Amino acid sequence: MHAYRTHKCNDLRASDAGQTVKIAGWIHRKRDHGGLLFIDLRDHYGLTQVVINTDNPLFEAVEKLKLENVISVTGEVVERTAETKNSKLPTGEIEVKLKAFDLLSAPVTDMLPLQVNSDEPYGEDVRLKYRFLDLRREVLHRNIVLRCDVVSSLRRRMNEQGFREFQTPILTASSPEGARDFLVPSRLHPGTFYALPQAPQQFKQLLMMSGFDRYFQIAPCFRDEDARADRTAGEFYQLDVEMSFVTQDDVFAAMEPVIYGMFEEFSAFNGKKFSVTPPPFVRIPYDESMLKYGNDKPDLRNPLVITDVTEVFARDDVQFKAFKGVLEKGGVVRAIRAPAVFDKPRSFFDKLNSWAQGEGAPGLGYIVFESEGGKGPIAKFVPDAAQAELRRLCGVETGDAVFFVCDMADKAAKMAGLARTKIAEDMDIIEKDTFKFCWIVDFPMYEISERTGKVDFSHNPFSMPQGGLKALNGDDPLKIKAFQYDCVLNGVELASGGIRNHVPEIMERAFGIAGYPAEAVRAKFGGMYSAFKFGAPPHGGCAFGIDRMVMFLADQKNVREVIAFPMNQQAEDLLMGAPSPAEPAQLKEVHIKLDLPKAAVKAAG
RNA sequence: GCGGGUGUAGCUCAGUUGGUUAGAGCGCCUGCCUGUCACGCAGGAGGCCGAGGGUUCAAGUCCCUUCACUCGCGCCA
């Protein structure tokens, strides 16, 4: 017989009755009836009930075993009587009658800081400090298995599409993503530092320039920025992809079956089957998304759309001064049609109005289009002819209401987007149990940086500007679009990508517009720059956030629920005790002298 | 760095307008129990009420400071 087990804890059925077996696992639960003792033995695969009674000389020893001790049990598989079968357990037809057991772990003597057999919501610091216990619990264990399976599915699907998985360096140079780098001091080159990659961006492009054609990697990415519920501190994983000789449509065509197929494969993970957008995913230009949805990551489960109705409120016969004043300064009016809300109580509209005030807007004006005409606080300022125009623009049917947001274009878009979500939530018309994908395309190449007030890249500086060098030389930089796109799922950005710039002149000019002199570009991205000069193929790709995709499938609000060993919000690993001070000798070797703020000196004490 | 929330038994939490000895469930210990499967029953141990300071006859409760955790802002392809 095997040293530890002949069967897993989910294997045995009535048909195995009579066999002598050995199973091994953790003591999940004990039910001690004095003369009769049940143990639920748990392993990765499931639970099996072990039974022993006082006839057995081992009874006393078994009775003393603690929860979470690891044991192996040898015994006979016995079919339970009809009334003692447990239909809730896959192995509930049988139990194992204990003949012998071995204690495989050191005996558990301390109080368990959290109970494995409970679904109580433990505090995160306890869960992270004793992550190995938390990981034994059902929900987290399942989530991590899901994550493994998702990664494995993605790999298989990428391989099937003709992609190969590459590895790229972890110790490298700073990349262009714009987040804070993690630095690693060089021992051999005093005063210099490696950066951990924020993404393998330059390497994957260099692989294309090295003549490989279809790259992917389940790539760790490191960014020294603060955490959020949906963003881990420090590190995360991307399905990183790059392809040569491709247009934007080729990238979409390659990725859609992978992402669709994977989501479809795991879409019933939570017990309820979610529908998944079949390819091709709808493509929405950035400008259209900002107008119709108020942001660049629309939740398409929400049926409401935003319409520009500036022209209506600009009419001479419309005398709504509150809006007129904003329009004179160059503002816009955006409208959201809420279908069939004429019979909603007054409080429905009042609550939305006070919500809008809470968001910093003066209010949320509206007109209800009833059969006898427009009603509501704004209606009297909008004569019939203008109301008819509103109905036409917004596609209003009798019984609908239209809400208005008036502000300068970017603020109006943002507020209208928030209102669109809020109205749909209050109406409870957001579709459930569905994964709705889309691509947002034609992102602007440049934007005015809010911090500096100067022209800067709005996304990836390595993206190809639409119109190429000619556009860079001739057009208003803020009007230039890039071959830059995002994949959005239910209002969350899942992926970003682009067709890359592979022409050195365009690269220099593109960076020049953003205020980086050519010498600086050559110094910072020398490898890329020189590769561009020696035969770079047109190429492009994208990167999908693994953690976020698993979060969606596991229906978790917090990314730490889909990562085996995450850091806490303060970027500390409570289990491993990282970060931790370095030995003076280690610091000396890498030529580092500490210069700590006073508070930290005290803490390090 | 900033703002909100939380901090009471090993764990999850309750604790009234400040008022006797700070409670419950789970876990732990002891005893009883031969068909449970969240077994049951009886009893017990276990508390620097995050820490420091203050107000008060009296503080878990009010005030100030501070620390920890968490959510968000800043930040972040």
Short mmCIF file of N, CA and C in Angstrom, two decimals, chain A residues 338-349 352 366 368 370 399 401 403 423-429:
data_model
loop_
_atom_site.label_atom_id
_atom_site.label_comp_id
_atom_site.label_asym_id
_atom_site.label_seq_id
_atom_site.Cartn_x
_atom_site.Cartn_y
_atom_site.Cartn_z
N ALA A 338 -34.48 58.50 -20.44
CA ALA A 338 -34.87 57.41 -19.54
C ALA A 338 -36.24 56.94 -19.97
N PRO A 339 -36.32 55.74 -20.52
CA PRO A 339 -37.58 55.31 -21.12
C PRO A 339 -38.67 55.02 -20.08
N ALA A 340 -39.89 55.44 -20.42
CA ALA A 340 -41.11 55.06 -19.68
C ALA A 340 -41.01 55.28 -18.18
N VAL A 341 -40.67 56.51 -17.79
CA VAL A 341 -40.59 56.80 -16.36
C VAL A 341 -41.65 57.82 -15.93
N PHE A 342 -42.64 58.08 -16.85
CA PHE A 342 -43.64 59.12 -16.56
C PHE A 342 -44.40 58.85 -15.25
N ASP A 343 -44.53 57.54 -14.89
CA ASP A 343 -45.32 57.24 -13.70
C ASP A 343 -44.46 57.04 -12.46
N LYS A 344 -43.14 57.35 -12.60
CA LYS A 344 -42.29 57.27 -11.39
C LYS A 344 -42.71 58.39 -10.43
N PRO A 345 -42.61 58.11 -9.13
CA PRO A 345 -42.99 59.16 -8.18
C PRO A 345 -42.02 60.35 -8.27
N ARG A 346 -42.49 61.47 -7.79
CA ARG A 346 -41.69 62.68 -7.79
C ARG A 346 -40.32 62.43 -7.13
N SER A 347 -40.30 61.57 -6.11
CA SER A 347 -39.06 61.33 -5.36
C SER A 347 -37.96 60.74 -6.26
N PHE A 348 -38.36 59.97 -7.30
CA PHE A 348 -37.39 59.41 -8.24
C PHE A 348 -36.55 60.53 -8.85
N PHE A 349 -37.24 61.61 -9.27
CA PHE A 349 -36.54 62.73 -9.90
C PHE A 349 -35.80 63.58 -8.87
N LEU A 352 -32.53 61.95 -7.82
CA LEU A 352 -31.49 62.11 -8.83
C LEU A 352 -30.93 63.52 -8.79
N TYR A 366 -34.66 68.04 -16.02
CA TYR A 366 -35.30 67.00 -16.83
C TYR A 366 -36.62 67.49 -17.38
N VAL A 368 -40.25 65.53 -18.62
CA VAL A 368 -41.00 64.30 -18.82
C VAL A 368 -41.96 64.53 -19.98
N GLU A 370 -44.99 63.72 -21.51
CA GLU A 370 -46.28 63.05 -21.35
C GLU A 370 -47.14 63.33 -22.58
N GLY A 399 -44.03 59.26 -22.64
CA GLY A 399 -43.84 58.54 -21.39
C GLY A 399 -42.39 58.54 -20.94
N ALA A 401 -38.61 60.28 -20.09
CA ALA A 401 -38.06 61.53 -19.57
C ALA A 401 -36.68 61.72 -20.18
N PHE A 403 -33.03 63.68 -19.19
CA PHE A 403 -32.26 64.41 -18.18
C PHE A 403 -31.16 65.21 -18.88
N ILE A 423 -28.86 56.77 -13.19
CA ILE A 423 -30.27 56.64 -13.61
C ILE A 423 -30.60 55.17 -13.88
N ALA A 424 -29.69 54.50 -14.57
CA ALA A 424 -29.93 53.09 -14.91
C ALA A 424 -29.98 52.24 -13.64
N GLU A 425 -29.12 52.56 -12.67
CA GLU A 425 -29.14 51.82 -11.41
C GLU A 425 -30.47 52.03 -10.70
N ASP A 426 -30.90 53.29 -10.63
CA ASP A 426 -32.16 53.58 -9.94
C ASP A 426 -33.34 52.93 -10.65
N MET A 427 -33.26 52.83 -11.99
CA MET A 427 -34.34 52.19 -12.74
C MET A 427 -34.21 50.68 -12.74
N ASP A 428 -33.05 50.19 -12.28
CA ASP A 428 -32.76 48.75 -12.26
C ASP A 428 -32.89 48.14 -13.65
N ILE A 429 -32.23 48.78 -14.62
CA ILE A 429 -32.32 48.28 -16.00
C ILE A 429 -30.95 47.85 -16.53
#
